[in-house]
Amino acid sequence: MNLLFTEEERDFRAEVRDWLESHRPPGIRPLDGRGMADYDIAWQRTQFEGGWAGIAWPVEYGGRGLTTVQQLIWHEEYAKAHAPEIGVCFVGLNHGGPTLIMNATDEQKRKHLPAILRGDQVWCQGFSEPGAGSDLASLRTQGRVEGDNIIVNGQKIWTSWAQWADYQELLVRTEPGSQRHAGLSWLVCDMKSPGITVRPITTMAGVAEFCEVFYDDVAIPLSNVVGGVGNGWRVAMSTLSFERGPGFMAEQMEAARLVEELIETAHTVRAPDGKRPAIQDDGIARTLGELRAEVTALRSMALAGISRADRTGTPGAEASILRLFLGEVVQKLYRAAMEIIGDESLVLSGWGQGWTRPYLHSFAYSMGGGTSEIQRNIIAERVLGLPRAR
Amino acid sequence: MNLLFTEEERDFRAEVRDWLESHRPPGIRPLDGRGMADYDIAWQRTQFEGGWAGIAWPVEYGGRGLTTVQQLIWHEEYAKAHAPEIGVCFVGLNHGGPTLIMNATDEQKRKHLPAILRGDQVWCQGFSEPGAGSDLASLRTQGRVEGDNIIVNGQKIWTSWAQWADYQELLVRTEPGSQRHAGLSWLVCDMKSPGITVRPITTMAGVAEFCEVFYDDVAIPLSNVVGGVGNGWRVAMSTLSFERGPGFMAEQMEAARLVEELIETAHTVRAPDGKRPAIQDDGIARTLGELRAEVTALRSMALAGISRADRTGTPGAEASILRLFLGEVVQKLYRAAMEIIGDESLVLSGWGQGWTRPYLHSFAYSMGGGTSEIQRNIIAERVLGLPRAR
Amino acid sequence: MDLLPSADQEALLAGAREFLVTALPVDASRWRDRDAVEARALKEFASLGWYGVGLPEPAGGLGLGAAEEALLLAEAGKYLAPIGLLAGMLAARVAWSTGLQDVASTILTGECRVGLVIPAQSGNVQLIDATASEQVVVLDSSTLCLASCSAFHDREPQPSLDQGVTLERASQIIPQVRPCESSGATLYLHAVVLVCALMVGLSEAVMEVAVAHAKQRQQFGQSIGVFQAVKHPLADMAVRAEAARFQTMMAALSIADARPDASFQTHAAAVIAGRAATANAHAAVQIFGAMGYTQECVVHHFVKRAVLLNRIIDGRLKQIDFLIAEKPSL
Amino acid sequence: MDLLPSADQEALLAGAREFLVTALPVDASRWRDRDAVEARALKEFASLGWYGVGLPEPAGGLGLGAAEEALLLAEAGKYLAPIGLLAGMLAARVAWSTGLQDVASTILTGECRVGLVIPAQSGNVQLIDATASEQVVVLDSSTLCLASCSAFHDREPQPSLDQGVTLERASQIIPQVRPCESSGATLYLHAVVLVCALMVGLSEAVMEVAVAHAKQRQQFGQSIGVFQAVKHPLADMAVRAEAARFQTMMAALSIADARPDASFQTHAAAVIAGRAATANAHAAVQIFGAMGYTQECVVHHFVKRAVLLNRIIDGRLKQIDFLIAEKPSL
């Protein structure tokens, strides 16, 4: 156990810091619309040109091939530099791309991997369905093999930023009548294919982030199947071990920053008695103190997760512990904020500003990447070894 | 809707208050041992002689036959007078007796009901088993019919005060190989029968309240079967509607009294900063304020429950809401107390005194009469109409 | 002693329900055309006599009391009734209690629409649904008063978290009608209990929506309502809703009877109902999963309204502080 | 950067586990004969070098640091190790840092048994497990010091909530050995982190006991561990235990490296580990149901020890207050 970084790691940190300082895009990232997508793509291109695209991808595929600790350093410096979130490029870099690296043919790789790194291809995910949310294996979107094509009919939902995506990693049932995990295929779906309709869904916080995607006889070439027809489940799950342990650090740092910001806010707004700053109210101060302890613990847990991933090559089911705890802390933070800010709680704050719009956004923390209930099941069954329900 | 009592009810309240004032036993009730049982029995006899035994029992069986609102008044005045808890007489008066009233033969009634009212018969319950806690229907203690007797073999657990009981309401499986609710019988078991062994179990708080009861070829006359062989489940459940809606008020009043006592304590002990009384710490004050709101709401809910019982004749599944909420409030109260009292939290307080021994006792609130988990199931299924798990 | 509605009260409620379900549906049709739907409903509340439910008959009221007001507003709260209903009831009472019979009449008949004003930081106030109103009722913990909307000359619109109301900020004005202090305190309690009633309805309605979803939604081959991770939070919602309802009714009855513990009971109701509204709305989002996080699901309106209603009574923390300052009611 | 034990540390832990499991079983045999079992274990800790784990080799220690101490005490915490172990480690450190090499030696060899003294109300102190001790270490947030047991002349035994320790009350004495203030503050943090380590072990062990029960206990025809009402509280216990462990290790490393944020990290650890100990013990009682409420089930010892350990560091509320007074560590 130690908290020390090697000299090489310290040098690397300096390099990252210098580069981010001089290349971080100016201005505020739009939080919706075409402008947001363009902003994200431009920033991805800048990173590509600086040699920072695909920091976790193997060098042979154009990535930077950083060690886990280097990735941690990257994310720490990234957060400190207030570099923008990865946005629409997330799926390509962190899920679609890695899946191709592990499962695709050389030709498929050549077509997509460099383009993803350059920001030329924006990807989205196509897994969840209206009837298959937490229970992914019950998906029903059909792919019928006809000649050289798979003809897709059905519907996906919760596809983030489908309206700005060029490609989709699409999981469909290609074996009629198959059950659960069997008979699925993983396809590269060109979002410009005829028969695709994208309908954005507005969140509670007013962002058109999620989409429904409808498929009406969409023809996808058989050559776009990755990992073979019928192997979709295995392909989709293969990237679980690629889940971003070090990437979590960026989220932890954001939460820690927010706690400090709320403490500062509590110095400026009035306590419930109207007579003193809120921070002088022992109850409010204590809520903030607990939050401070919790985000601090989150950092220690994230570092432990990185140490674990470094040894085993995968973050393991313990990643669910981090995710569950982060969601609880962030929701508690915003709920405390709503009580602390008083009358400001009635005013919807601007994009990425203030407390109220982020409060609304924070409901997503117990939904995304598996609900909190699913995370608890995973922790109980895979970390603690409790039996699954029949 | 109104909060008014009728003139008759107000007169009745005065009568109750006067009687309790002059008859309430002096001194502190022992919390364990033979002395406790004797104390409880003597107090029961006093109430019997004053005409207050079996306040909810029909007059034809020697009870007082009070209306629901009169029972409420009785329990309110009882709590205000700090009259002692019912103790070892509880099962006879509130479960065994009422079951006999609803199901027994005239002879069985004659033998037991007057004796229960007079305090001459102490009863205990014999339902739970080591393998059948929350899942009562899976009980396995066997009763084999042999001639005029049922020969009982097996084991019961969580029998309160079995060591002081004369009789037990005993639920056994009399039909070999029967499943779940079928094939059970409800027997009057004389606790002095040969073959019975009672082993008290000491609680976390140091009281030998619960017992294991072992049955080794215990012969119980067939004439002691109540409601017919094989009808035990129906008989045991028949008293659900007798559950003490108004009796809940005594528990609420006790909780309310404790909150005020804790507020007083917070005026005398130091806050965590060591500089002022704990009550001046806004965080502590707010915890106490919430508790005050909660016990106040409990009273309103209890009154509503009485109004409901008055109309329908049964408190309904909503009684589980009261029970669950009371348990949460009481546990929260004692956990807050442990933080407020500081170094006193290390000292085990005397019987029925201080905060630490009652803190330990408070763990029972989410166990007794069905765990909190079972209460939530009942609320979800019977109040909200959610489906049962298969 | 009876904490459940009497037969008369049940009849009143049945009529209210029948009206509310068609007049103020909590679905897309409502939000598409909120201004018109709510303006119409606010007029109709007048013809049903709601603004004067608690006022004596000679004053043009129905001659009932705080208990009936609370019962009705708990129903209205289920439909996220426009704030103008609450404001109108309070304004009519303020006008009547200060002898402004003509103002009271225009409110009772629905001619005069009323918004709500609450204090904000740095000597400002927030105006809620005052844009289409002539009068506002100013609600703070020391007094209630009526004011003309035109008295606020520097109104600035603000984006409202709750899409079901308009929000403005303005400088504090000297109230033009100030009831005497003692009735001011009573009026404040009256206002708090009516807000509690709205929160009771909210807590119950959002629970019912979540229960219906839990029964109908299938996952892993069965209705999600069989899973304890769904069932138990719903049971907790039922506990909170039941506590909120009966504590609020207790407070309303205490106010109606001018009992000495009316203040204690009312602040307790505010603490309990305030939490029930917020916590039930939050829990319902989780039951709906990702869908609960979108504007296509009705639940977000409940989340936002819970914030608004808690704020109207100055926040839950303040209500707890009021309560701990009270003498106990044992 | 590595927050998991190194190979050397794992070897140290393996040895510790092997010793603890036989020396300090957490079952009936332990409590039947606690005095003898624990006296023996306290001697053996000396021969294993535990009291001097963190002291330099020339001082008779093992030359390791706060990290190894924390790792070992987290193991010992699983077995509800006698308070004399903690007190001995702290006393040896105080003695060494104040130049009392001879006192340090008697502690390291196990000749001198040490109890713990913490401040109580009205100028009193509480003595924990001092009845069979010669020395005590006095722990309060401004300083740590050593004192002879005989210095407390008005000791009065008190019934201890935690049946695993003896408790006495006495008047405050002027400490006989007072380290300089600055090292006092550092020593206090050191003490806090060691108590956190004990709470880490407690949180983990009580969770393991509950997990084992949930797997084995059958109800409604299946292991109760399949029910989400059992499974999800256990998952929450795992979250709390993981948070407690790694925040405590972070704090221990910060102290070992004398980092500027050592104080911040330590108070954060106290808040997190304190809650984990209490909440996990409470949750475990519930998993066991009625059996968890009896003294026949091991869990009550964990409940009571969680109270004691939180108290030794002056209560969780005080630790939160320390933390909020700190400069942030981002």
PDB file of C-alpha atoms in Angstrom, chain A residues 1-6 9 69 72 80 253 256-257 260 263 279 282 285-290 292-294 296-301 303-304 306-308 310-311 318 320-321 324-325 328 332 372-377 379-381 383-390, chain D residues 1-6 9-10 67-68 71 207 211 214-215 221-223 225-226 228 230-236 238-239 242-244 246-247 249-250 252-254 257 259 264-265 267-269 271-272 275 316-318 320-321 323-330:
ATOM      1  CA  MET A   1       0.000   0.000   0.000  1.00  0.00           C
ATOM      2  CA  ASN A   2       1.346   3.416  -0.901  1.00  0.00           C
ATOM      3  CA  LEU A   3       0.180   6.734  -2.284  1.00  0.00           C
ATOM      4  CA  LEU A   4       3.340   7.458  -4.236  1.00  0.00           C
ATOM      5  CA  PHE A   5       3.630   7.880  -7.966  1.00  0.00           C
ATOM      6  CA  THR A   6       6.845   6.888  -9.770  1.00  0.00           C
ATOM      7  CA  GLU A   9       4.229   8.868 -13.601  1.00  0.00           C
ATOM      8  CA  VAL A  69      -2.373   4.470 -13.307  1.00  0.00           C
ATOM      9  CA  LEU A  72      -6.029   7.707 -13.595  1.00  0.00           C
ATOM     10  CA  LYS A  80      -8.664  19.635 -12.724  1.00  0.00           C
ATOM     11  CA  MET A 253     -13.766  14.707  -8.676  1.00  0.00           C
ATOM     12  CA  ALA A 256     -16.079  16.521  -4.650  1.00  0.00           C
ATOM     13  CA  ARG A 257     -16.005  19.874  -6.416  1.00  0.00           C
ATOM     14  CA  GLU A 260     -17.102  22.305  -1.883  1.00  0.00           C
ATOM     15  CA  ILE A 263     -20.248  24.589   1.236  1.00  0.00           C
ATOM     16  CA  ILE A 279     -23.159  27.176   7.185  1.00  0.00           C
ATOM     17  CA  ASP A 282     -25.185  22.969  12.775  1.00  0.00           C
ATOM     18  CA  ALA A 285     -23.055  22.053   8.390  1.00  0.00           C
ATOM     19  CA  ARG A 286     -23.259  18.454   9.459  1.00  0.00           C
ATOM     20  CA  THR A 287     -25.032  17.359   6.287  1.00  0.00           C
ATOM     21  CA  LEU A 288     -22.235  19.051   4.360  1.00  0.00           C
ATOM     22  CA  GLY A 289     -19.603  17.458   6.555  1.00  0.00           C
ATOM     23  CA  GLU A 290     -21.011  14.009   5.914  1.00  0.00           C
ATOM     24  CA  ARG A 292     -17.421  15.776   2.399  1.00  0.00           C
ATOM     25  CA  ALA A 293     -16.550  12.505   4.113  1.00  0.00           C
ATOM     26  CA  GLU A 294     -18.465  10.544   1.515  1.00  0.00           C
ATOM     27  CA  THR A 296     -13.496  11.669   0.098  1.00  0.00           C
ATOM     28  CA  ALA A 297     -14.221   7.993   0.665  1.00  0.00           C
ATOM     29  CA  LEU A 298     -15.346   7.689  -2.937  1.00  0.00           C
ATOM     30  CA  ARG A 299     -11.910   8.803  -4.053  1.00  0.00           C
ATOM     31  CA  SER A 300     -10.206   6.256  -1.825  1.00  0.00           C
ATOM     32  CA  MET A 301     -12.527   3.559  -3.132  1.00  0.00           C
ATOM     33  CA  LEU A 303      -8.116   4.374  -6.120  1.00  0.00           C
ATOM     34  CA  ALA A 304      -8.578   0.940  -4.585  1.00  0.00           C
ATOM     35  CA  ILE A 306      -7.750   1.011  -9.854  1.00  0.00           C
ATOM     36  CA  SER A 307      -5.298  -1.003  -7.768  1.00  0.00           C
ATOM     37  CA  ARG A 308      -7.616  -3.994  -8.086  1.00  0.00           C
ATOM     38  CA  ASP A 310      -4.261  -3.242 -12.116  1.00  0.00           C
ATOM     39  CA  ARG A 311      -3.847  -6.671 -10.565  1.00  0.00           C
ATOM     40  CA  GLU A 318     -16.913  -4.091  -6.976  1.00  0.00           C
ATOM     41  CA  SER A 320     -21.109  -1.681  -8.769  1.00  0.00           C
ATOM     42  CA  ILE A 321     -20.250  -0.573  -5.228  1.00  0.00           C
ATOM     43  CA  LEU A 324     -24.222   2.741  -6.271  1.00  0.00           C
ATOM     44  CA  PHE A 325     -22.432   4.864  -3.690  1.00  0.00           C
ATOM     45  CA  GLU A 328     -26.482   7.997  -3.502  1.00  0.00           C
ATOM     46  CA  LYS A 332     -28.093  13.399  -1.368  1.00  0.00           C
ATOM     47  CA  SER A 372     -29.597   1.032  -8.105  1.00  0.00           C
ATOM     48  CA  GLU A 373     -31.709  -2.070  -7.559  1.00  0.00           C
ATOM     49  CA  ILE A 374     -29.759  -3.959 -10.198  1.00  0.00           C
ATOM     50  CA  GLN A 375     -26.473  -2.726  -8.710  1.00  0.00           C
ATOM     51  CA  ARG A 376     -27.535  -4.085  -5.332  1.00  0.00           C
ATOM     52  CA  ASN A 377     -28.401  -7.427  -6.889  1.00  0.00           C
ATOM     53  CA  ILE A 379     -23.169  -6.655  -5.310  1.00  0.00           C
ATOM     54  CA  ALA A 380     -25.143  -9.211  -3.318  1.00  0.00           C
ATOM     55  CA  GLU A 381     -24.762 -12.004  -5.844  1.00  0.00           C
ATOM     56  CA  VAL A 383     -19.427  -9.786  -4.429  1.00  0.00           C
ATOM     57  CA  LEU A 384     -21.128 -11.467  -1.468  1.00  0.00           C
ATOM     58  CA  GLY A 385     -22.095 -14.701  -3.199  1.00  0.00           C
ATOM     59  CA  LEU A 386     -25.761 -14.684  -2.267  1.00  0.00           C
ATOM     60  CA  PRO A 387     -28.063 -16.929  -4.264  1.00  0.00           C
ATOM     61  CA  ARG A 388     -29.974 -15.548  -7.241  1.00  0.00           C
ATOM     62  CA  ALA A 389     -33.763 -15.602  -7.173  1.00  0.00           C
ATOM     63  CA  ARG A 390     -35.139 -18.487  -9.192  1.00  0.00           C
TER      64      ARG A 390
ATOM     65  CA  MET D   1       0.038   4.307  -6.067  1.00  0.00           C
ATOM     66  CA  ASP D   2      -1.515   1.171  -4.685  1.00  0.00           C
ATOM     67  CA  LEU D   3      -4.307   0.920  -2.124  1.00  0.00           C
ATOM     68  CA  LEU D   4      -4.182  -2.842  -1.742  1.00  0.00           C
ATOM     69  CA  PRO D   5      -1.760  -4.700   0.536  1.00  0.00           C
ATOM     70  CA  SER D   6       1.630  -5.578  -0.914  1.00  0.00           C
ATOM     71  CA  GLN D   9       1.706  -6.951   3.900  1.00  0.00           C
ATOM     72  CA  GLU D  10      -0.393  -9.917   2.770  1.00  0.00           C
ATOM     73  CA  ALA D  67      -0.515   1.487   7.228  1.00  0.00           C
ATOM     74  CA  GLU D  68       0.545  -1.872   8.637  1.00  0.00           C
ATOM     75  CA  LEU D  71      -4.188  -3.385   8.307  1.00  0.00           C
ATOM     76  CA  MET D 207     -21.476  -8.378   7.411  1.00  0.00           C
ATOM     77  CA  VAL D 211     -24.148 -13.097   4.765  1.00  0.00           C
ATOM     78  CA  ALA D 214     -28.662 -15.322   4.796  1.00  0.00           C
ATOM     79  CA  LYS D 215     -27.225 -18.159   2.739  1.00  0.00           C
ATOM     80  CA  GLY D 221     -38.920 -22.869   1.058  1.00  0.00           C
ATOM     81  CA  GLN D 222     -35.751 -21.062   0.081  1.00  0.00           C
ATOM     82  CA  SER D 223     -32.640 -19.449   1.448  1.00  0.00           C
ATOM     83  CA  GLY D 225     -30.655 -14.589   0.778  1.00  0.00           C
ATOM     84  CA  VAL D 226     -32.767 -14.684  -2.388  1.00  0.00           C
ATOM     85  CA  GLN D 228     -34.310  -8.514  -1.991  1.00  0.00           C
ATOM     86  CA  VAL D 230     -32.370  -9.345   2.735  1.00  0.00           C
ATOM     87  CA  LYS D 231     -30.099  -9.042  -0.284  1.00  0.00           C
ATOM     88  CA  HIS D 232     -30.234  -5.282  -0.661  1.00  0.00           C
ATOM     89  CA  PRO D 233     -29.444  -4.397   2.961  1.00  0.00           C
ATOM     90  CA  LEU D 234     -26.475  -6.763   2.658  1.00  0.00           C
ATOM     91  CA  ALA D 235     -25.362  -4.956  -0.498  1.00  0.00           C
ATOM     92  CA  ASP D 236     -25.583  -1.680   1.400  1.00  0.00           C
ATOM     93  CA  ALA D 238     -20.855  -4.101   1.518  1.00  0.00           C
ATOM     94  CA  VAL D 239     -20.836  -0.501   0.278  1.00  0.00           C
ATOM     95  CA  GLU D 242     -15.729  -0.957   1.378  1.00  0.00           C
ATOM     96  CA  ALA D 243     -15.934   2.804   1.965  1.00  0.00           C
ATOM     97  CA  ALA D 244     -14.752   2.387   5.550  1.00  0.00           C
ATOM     98  CA  PHE D 246     -10.358   2.262   1.873  1.00  0.00           C
ATOM     99  CA  GLN D 247     -10.915   5.628   3.498  1.00  0.00           C
ATOM    100  CA  MET D 249      -6.301   2.949   4.613  1.00  0.00           C
ATOM    101  CA  MET D 250      -6.047   6.295   2.834  1.00  0.00           C
ATOM    102  CA  ALA D 252      -3.352   5.637   7.546  1.00  0.00           C
ATOM    103  CA  LEU D 253      -1.130   6.190   4.510  1.00  0.00           C
ATOM    104  CA  SER D 254      -1.551   9.957   4.846  1.00  0.00           C
ATOM    105  CA  ASP D 257       3.656   9.893   4.914  1.00  0.00           C
ATOM    106  CA  ARG D 259       0.875  14.412   4.324  1.00  0.00           C
ATOM    107  CA  PHE D 264      -8.778  15.759   6.714  1.00  0.00           C
ATOM    108  CA  GLN D 265      -8.435  12.145   5.612  1.00  0.00           C
ATOM    109  CA  HIS D 267     -11.668  12.713  10.203  1.00  0.00           C
ATOM    110  CA  ALA D 268     -13.322  11.580   6.974  1.00  0.00           C
ATOM    111  CA  ALA D 269     -12.344   8.019   7.867  1.00  0.00           C
ATOM    112  CA  VAL D 271     -17.133   9.623   9.911  1.00  0.00           C
ATOM    113  CA  ILE D 272     -17.328   6.838   7.356  1.00  0.00           C
ATOM    114  CA  ARG D 275     -21.239   4.918  10.463  1.00  0.00           C
ATOM    115  CA  ARG D 316     -19.468  10.678  15.109  1.00  0.00           C
ATOM    116  CA  LEU D 317     -21.039  14.139  15.389  1.00  0.00           C
ATOM    117  CA  LYS D 318     -17.819  15.580  16.788  1.00  0.00           C
ATOM    118  CA  ILE D 320     -18.110  15.489  11.378  1.00  0.00           C
ATOM    119  CA  ASP D 321     -17.629  18.850  13.036  1.00  0.00           C
ATOM    120  CA  LEU D 323     -14.130  17.573   9.219  1.00  0.00           C
ATOM    121  CA  ILE D 324     -16.261  20.550   8.255  1.00  0.00           C
ATOM    122  CA  ALA D 325     -13.748  22.813  10.016  1.00  0.00           C
ATOM    123  CA  GLU D 326     -10.953  21.477   7.775  1.00  0.00           C
ATOM    124  CA  LYS D 327      -9.658  22.933   4.551  1.00  0.00           C
ATOM    125  CA  PRO D 328     -10.905  20.787   1.659  1.00  0.00           C
ATOM    126  CA  SER D 329      -8.610  18.202   0.154  1.00  0.00           C
ATOM    127  CA  LEU D 330      -9.446  18.095  -3.559  1.00  0.00           C
TER     128      LEU D 330
END
